[in-house]
Short mmCIF file of C-alpha atoms and ligand atoms in Angstrom, two decimals:
data_model
loop_
_atom_site.label_atom_id
_atom_site.label_comp_id
_atom_site.label_asym_id
_atom_site.label_seq_id
_atom_site.Cartn_x
_atom_site.Cartn_y
_atom_site.Cartn_z
CA UNK A 1 72.37 113.65 64.96
CA UNK A 2 74.54 114.97 67.75
CA UNK A 3 76.00 112.42 70.16
CA UNK A 4 75.10 113.80 73.59
CA UNK A 5 77.40 113.05 76.52
CA UNK A 6 76.12 113.97 79.97
CA UNK A 7 78.60 113.30 82.73
CA UNK A 8 77.78 113.18 86.44
CA UNK A 9 80.91 113.91 88.40
CA UNK A 10 82.33 115.65 91.44
CA UNK A 11 84.88 117.29 89.13
CA UNK A 12 82.98 118.81 86.18
CA UNK A 13 86.00 120.95 85.35
CA UNK A 14 87.70 117.76 84.11
CA UNK A 15 85.40 117.84 81.04
CA UNK A 16 85.84 118.09 78.12
CA UNK A 17 89.49 118.30 79.25
CA UNK A 18 91.70 116.60 76.67
CA UNK A 19 88.62 115.91 74.53
CA UNK A 20 88.46 119.65 73.84
CA UNK A 21 91.61 119.28 71.72
CA UNK A 22 92.58 117.61 68.45
CA UNK A 23 90.07 115.38 66.61
CA UNK A 24 87.44 115.32 69.38
CA UNK A 25 87.85 119.05 70.11
CA UNK A 26 87.32 119.86 66.45
CA UNK A 27 84.26 117.57 66.40
CA UNK A 28 82.92 119.30 69.53
CA UNK A 29 83.34 122.71 67.88
CA UNK A 30 81.53 121.39 64.78
CA UNK A 31 78.61 120.17 66.90
CA UNK A 32 79.13 116.47 66.13
CA UNK A 33 78.94 115.75 69.85
CA UNK A 34 78.03 117.73 72.95
CA UNK A 35 79.47 117.53 76.43
CA UNK A 36 77.55 118.47 79.54
CA UNK A 37 79.30 117.85 82.86
CA UNK A 38 76.99 118.07 85.90
CA UNK A 39 78.20 118.36 89.44
CA UNK A 40 76.84 115.63 91.72
CA UNK A 41 77.49 118.00 94.62
CA UNK A 42 74.63 120.23 93.41
CA UNK A 43 72.41 117.53 94.94
CA UNK A 44 74.49 117.18 98.11
CA UNK A 45 72.91 117.39 101.52
CA UNK A 46 73.11 120.07 104.20
CA UNK A 47 75.33 123.06 104.61
CA UNK A 48 78.37 121.15 103.29
CA UNK A 49 76.50 119.56 100.39
CA UNK A 50 77.58 116.10 101.51
CA UNK A 51 77.52 113.44 98.79
CA UNK A 52 79.09 110.52 100.64
CA UNK A 53 78.82 108.67 103.91
CA UNK A 54 80.53 105.89 105.82
CA UNK A 55 80.09 102.31 104.56
CA UNK A 56 77.37 100.24 106.18
CA UNK A 57 79.06 97.37 107.96
CA UNK A 58 82.21 99.40 108.55
CA UNK A 59 85.48 99.50 106.70
CA UNK A 60 87.71 102.06 105.08
CA UNK A 61 86.66 104.96 102.86
CA UNK A 62 83.38 106.55 101.98
CA UNK A 63 80.49 105.62 99.70
CA UNK A 64 78.58 107.86 97.28
CA UNK A 65 75.02 108.13 98.59
CA UNK A 66 72.20 106.57 96.58
CA UNK A 67 69.73 109.41 97.22
CA UNK A 68 72.18 112.12 96.13
CA UNK A 69 73.24 110.31 92.97
CA UNK A 70 69.68 109.35 92.06
CA UNK A 71 68.64 113.02 92.27
CA UNK A 72 71.51 113.91 89.92
CA UNK A 73 70.61 111.17 87.44
CA UNK A 74 66.91 112.07 87.51
CA UNK A 75 67.67 115.69 86.76
CA UNK A 76 70.10 114.79 83.96
CA UNK A 77 67.75 112.33 82.24
CA UNK A 78 64.49 113.93 81.19
CA UNK A 79 61.50 111.61 80.59
CA UNK A 80 61.93 110.02 77.17
CA UNK A 81 65.71 110.21 77.34
CA UNK A 82 66.70 106.70 76.31
CA UNK A 83 70.46 107.16 76.34
CA UNK A 84 72.33 104.31 78.04
CA UNK A 85 73.21 105.05 81.66
CA UNK A 86 76.73 103.97 82.34
CA UNK A 87 78.60 103.78 85.62
CA UNK A 88 82.35 103.69 85.28
CA UNK A 89 83.41 100.88 87.59
CA UNK A 90 86.33 98.43 87.88
CA UNK A 91 83.68 95.79 88.62
CA UNK A 92 81.96 96.43 85.31
CA UNK A 93 81.98 94.55 82.03
CA UNK A 94 85.27 95.29 80.26
CA UNK A 95 84.80 97.89 77.53
CA UNK A 96 85.28 96.47 74.03
CA UNK A 97 85.47 98.02 70.59
CA UNK A 98 82.16 96.30 69.79
CA UNK A 99 80.42 98.09 72.70
CA UNK A 100 82.10 101.34 71.70
CA UNK A 101 80.67 100.94 68.19
CA UNK A 102 77.19 100.34 69.60
CA UNK A 103 77.40 103.40 71.83
CA UNK A 104 78.77 105.57 69.01
CA UNK A 105 75.82 104.54 66.82
CA UNK A 106 73.35 105.68 69.47
CA UNK A 107 72.14 109.04 70.81
CA UNK A 108 74.93 109.39 73.39
CA UNK A 109 75.29 108.37 77.02
CA UNK A 110 74.75 109.47 80.58
CA UNK A 111 77.96 108.60 82.39
CA UNK A 112 78.31 108.44 86.16
CA UNK A 113 81.82 108.83 87.56
CA UNK A 114 82.35 107.13 90.90
CA UNK A 115 84.74 108.32 93.58
CA UNK A 116 85.78 107.13 97.05
CA UNK A 117 85.23 103.41 97.71
CA UNK A 118 82.38 103.33 95.24
CA UNK A 119 78.65 103.86 94.85
CA UNK A 120 75.74 102.65 96.98
CA UNK A 121 74.54 99.44 95.28
CA UNK A 122 70.88 100.49 95.47
CA UNK A 123 71.20 103.38 93.04
CA UNK A 124 72.96 101.10 90.53
CA UNK A 125 69.93 98.81 90.61
CA UNK A 126 67.23 101.48 90.93
CA UNK A 127 68.51 103.56 88.00
CA UNK A 128 69.60 100.52 85.95
CA UNK A 129 73.20 101.64 85.58
CA UNK A 130 75.39 99.57 83.26
CA UNK A 131 78.75 99.13 84.96
CA UNK A 132 81.64 99.55 82.54
CA UNK A 133 85.31 98.92 83.27
CA UNK A 134 88.20 100.21 81.18
CA UNK A 135 90.60 97.58 82.49
CA UNK A 136 91.75 95.45 85.37
CA UNK A 137 93.28 98.17 87.50
CA UNK A 138 91.85 100.72 89.93
CA UNK A 139 91.73 104.44 89.16
CA UNK A 140 91.02 107.05 91.82
CA UNK A 141 87.85 108.15 90.07
CA UNK A 142 85.62 107.48 87.07
CA UNK A 143 86.47 110.69 85.20
CA UNK A 144 89.52 109.45 83.31
CA UNK A 145 87.65 106.23 82.53
CA UNK A 146 84.73 108.29 81.17
CA UNK A 147 87.10 110.40 79.05
CA UNK A 148 88.60 107.19 77.68
CA UNK A 149 85.19 105.76 76.78
CA UNK A 150 84.10 109.03 75.18
CA UNK A 151 87.30 109.36 73.18
CA UNK A 152 86.80 105.86 71.78
CA UNK A 153 83.19 106.70 70.80
CA UNK A 154 83.76 110.18 69.39
CA UNK A 155 86.40 109.15 66.87
CA UNK A 156 83.85 106.75 65.36
CA UNK A 157 81.11 109.35 64.89
CA UNK A 158 80.37 110.06 61.23
CA UNK A 159 82.46 112.96 59.97
CA UNK A 160 84.99 112.91 62.82
CA UNK A 161 87.78 110.94 61.19
CA UNK A 162 89.18 112.28 57.93
CA UNK A 163 88.45 109.15 55.98
CA UNK A 164 85.33 107.13 56.83
CA UNK A 165 87.29 103.97 56.06
CA UNK A 166 89.95 104.58 58.70
CA UNK A 167 88.73 102.65 61.68
CA UNK A 168 87.73 99.60 59.66
CA UNK A 169 91.20 98.08 59.62
CA UNK A 170 92.11 98.89 63.18
CA UNK A 171 92.94 96.70 66.13
CA UNK A 172 89.93 94.72 67.42
CA UNK A 173 87.75 95.47 64.38
CA UNK A 174 88.05 91.97 62.94
CA UNK A 175 89.02 90.27 66.14
CA UNK A 176 92.66 90.97 65.25
CA UNK A 177 95.32 93.41 66.35
CA UNK A 178 96.58 95.73 63.67
CA UNK A 179 99.45 94.97 61.28
CA UNK A 180 102.68 97.04 61.53
CA UNK A 181 102.97 100.46 59.88
CA UNK A 182 105.93 102.02 58.10
CA UNK A 183 106.68 105.34 56.46
CA UNK A 184 109.73 107.19 55.15
CA UNK A 185 112.68 106.89 55.42
CA UNK A 186 113.02 103.64 53.51
CA UNK A 187 115.72 102.52 55.92
CA UNK A 188 115.97 103.44 59.62
CA UNK A 189 118.99 102.35 61.69
CA UNK A 190 119.55 99.31 59.48
CA UNK A 191 115.88 98.28 59.35
CA UNK A 192 114.21 98.45 55.93
CA UNK A 193 110.54 98.75 55.03
CA UNK A 194 109.37 95.25 53.95
CA UNK A 195 109.71 94.96 50.14
CA UNK A 196 106.10 93.88 49.67
CA UNK A 197 104.87 97.28 50.92
CA UNK A 198 106.87 99.01 48.19
CA UNK A 199 105.80 96.58 45.45
CA UNK A 200 102.62 98.39 44.45
CA UNK A 201 100.84 95.00 44.36
CA UNK A 202 97.71 95.73 46.43
CA UNK A 203 96.54 92.13 46.67
CA UNK A 204 99.94 91.03 47.98
CA UNK A 205 100.03 93.94 50.43
CA UNK A 206 96.58 93.05 51.77
CA UNK A 207 97.64 89.40 52.13
CA UNK A 208 100.86 90.40 53.96
CA UNK A 209 98.96 92.72 56.31
CA UNK A 210 96.43 90.03 57.12
CA UNK A 211 99.17 87.50 57.86
CA UNK A 212 101.03 90.00 60.06
CA UNK A 213 97.83 90.90 61.94
CA UNK A 214 97.24 87.21 62.61
CA UNK A 215 100.85 86.65 63.71
CA UNK A 216 100.82 89.60 66.12
CA UNK A 217 97.44 88.61 67.53
CA UNK A 218 98.61 85.01 68.02
CA UNK A 219 101.72 86.23 69.84
CA UNK A 220 100.18 88.96 71.97
CA UNK A 221 96.47 88.25 72.37
CA UNK A 222 95.64 84.61 71.63
CA UNK A 223 92.42 85.16 73.61
CA UNK A 224 91.11 87.32 70.72
CA UNK A 225 91.59 84.45 68.26
CA UNK A 226 89.67 82.13 70.53
CA UNK A 227 86.75 84.60 70.58
CA UNK A 228 86.76 84.75 66.76
CA UNK A 229 86.66 80.99 66.20
N1 LIG B 1 86.58 100.23 95.80
C1 LIG B 1 86.40 100.06 94.40
C2 LIG B 1 86.75 98.64 94.00
O1 LIG B 1 87.59 98.04 94.64
O2 LIG B 1 86.18 98.15 92.98
C3 LIG B 1 87.29 101.06 93.64
C4 LIG B 1 86.80 102.46 93.72
S1 LIG B 1 87.79 103.58 92.79
C5 LIG B 1 88.96 104.10 93.97
C6 LIG B 1 86.75 104.98 92.60
C7 LIG B 1 86.01 105.07 91.28
O3 LIG B 1 86.92 105.10 90.21
C8 LIG B 1 85.07 103.95 90.97
O4 LIG B 1 83.84 104.08 91.63
C9 LIG B 1 84.93 104.08 89.46
O5 LIG B 1 83.98 105.06 89.11
C10 LIG B 1 86.32 104.57 89.05
N2 LIG B 1 87.18 103.51 88.50
C11 LIG B 1 88.27 102.99 89.10
N3 LIG B 1 88.85 102.05 88.36
C12 LIG B 1 88.11 101.95 87.22
C13 LIG B 1 88.19 101.12 86.06
N4 LIG B 1 89.13 100.22 85.93
N5 LIG B 1 87.26 101.29 85.10
C14 LIG B 1 86.25 102.19 85.25
N6 LIG B 1 86.13 103.00 86.34
C15 LIG B 1 87.04 102.88 87.32
#
C-alpha cells in the first residue's frame, strides 16, 4: 500500500524538497509513498486569487480564508478518502513518535500548511482538521513542519529502512532516549570505546545500553520517564 501525502500549501514547489533525496527520495522513486502538493491559491478569489483577509476584530497580519481553504480541502479529499486531515499549527497537539507510528501505519495524510497569522477557525472545525505542532516555537509557515512530519512517517514505512529492526531501539520508542553509539577508531582524542561494547557478550551489551538509555533519559528528559511509569 502506498502512503499518500497530499499537501495544501501556498508554496507547492517546496515539496517534496529535501524529501526527494536520500532515504525518502529513494522510497518516493520506488513508489512506497506519493507526494501531491496542491496550491491553495488555485481556489483564491478574484483577479488576484486572494486567499487571505484581515482579521476580524482587528490586529496585525492576515488570516487564511475559510471558504478558500475549504474548497482546496474538498477538492483534495474525494468522497471515501479517510486519510487524517492535519493542520500544521503551533497551537496543535505536540507530535510524538507514537502518533508518527499511527500515521505511518495508515493510508497517508492530507496536510494543510498555514501561513500569515493563521487559519480561520471555522474551517478547522468544519473540515475536522487535527492541529499538529512540531514544537514550542513559531515557524513562518506550515511547510517545514509538514516536511518534518512526513520525514518521520516515511522512514517507518515498510521497506524504507534497510533493516526492519532499525527504528525499534530508537529514541522515544520505549519511552527512553537512545543509548550512545561508537564506531572505529577504538580511541579518539583520548576517549576509548567502552570495553563492554568490544566484549562480544550480547547480554551484557544489551544491559549496558539499557542502563545508558535510562541514565540519559533521566538526565535530559525526566518527563519521558514520568509518562512511562
Ligand atoms: N499566529 C500563529 C500563532 O501565534 O500561533 C502563528 C502563525 S505562523 C507565523 C504561520 C503558520 O506556520 C501556522 O499557521 C502553521 O501552519 C505554521 N507553524 C508555525 N509554527 C509551527 C509549529 N511549531 N508547528 C507546526 N506548524 C507551525
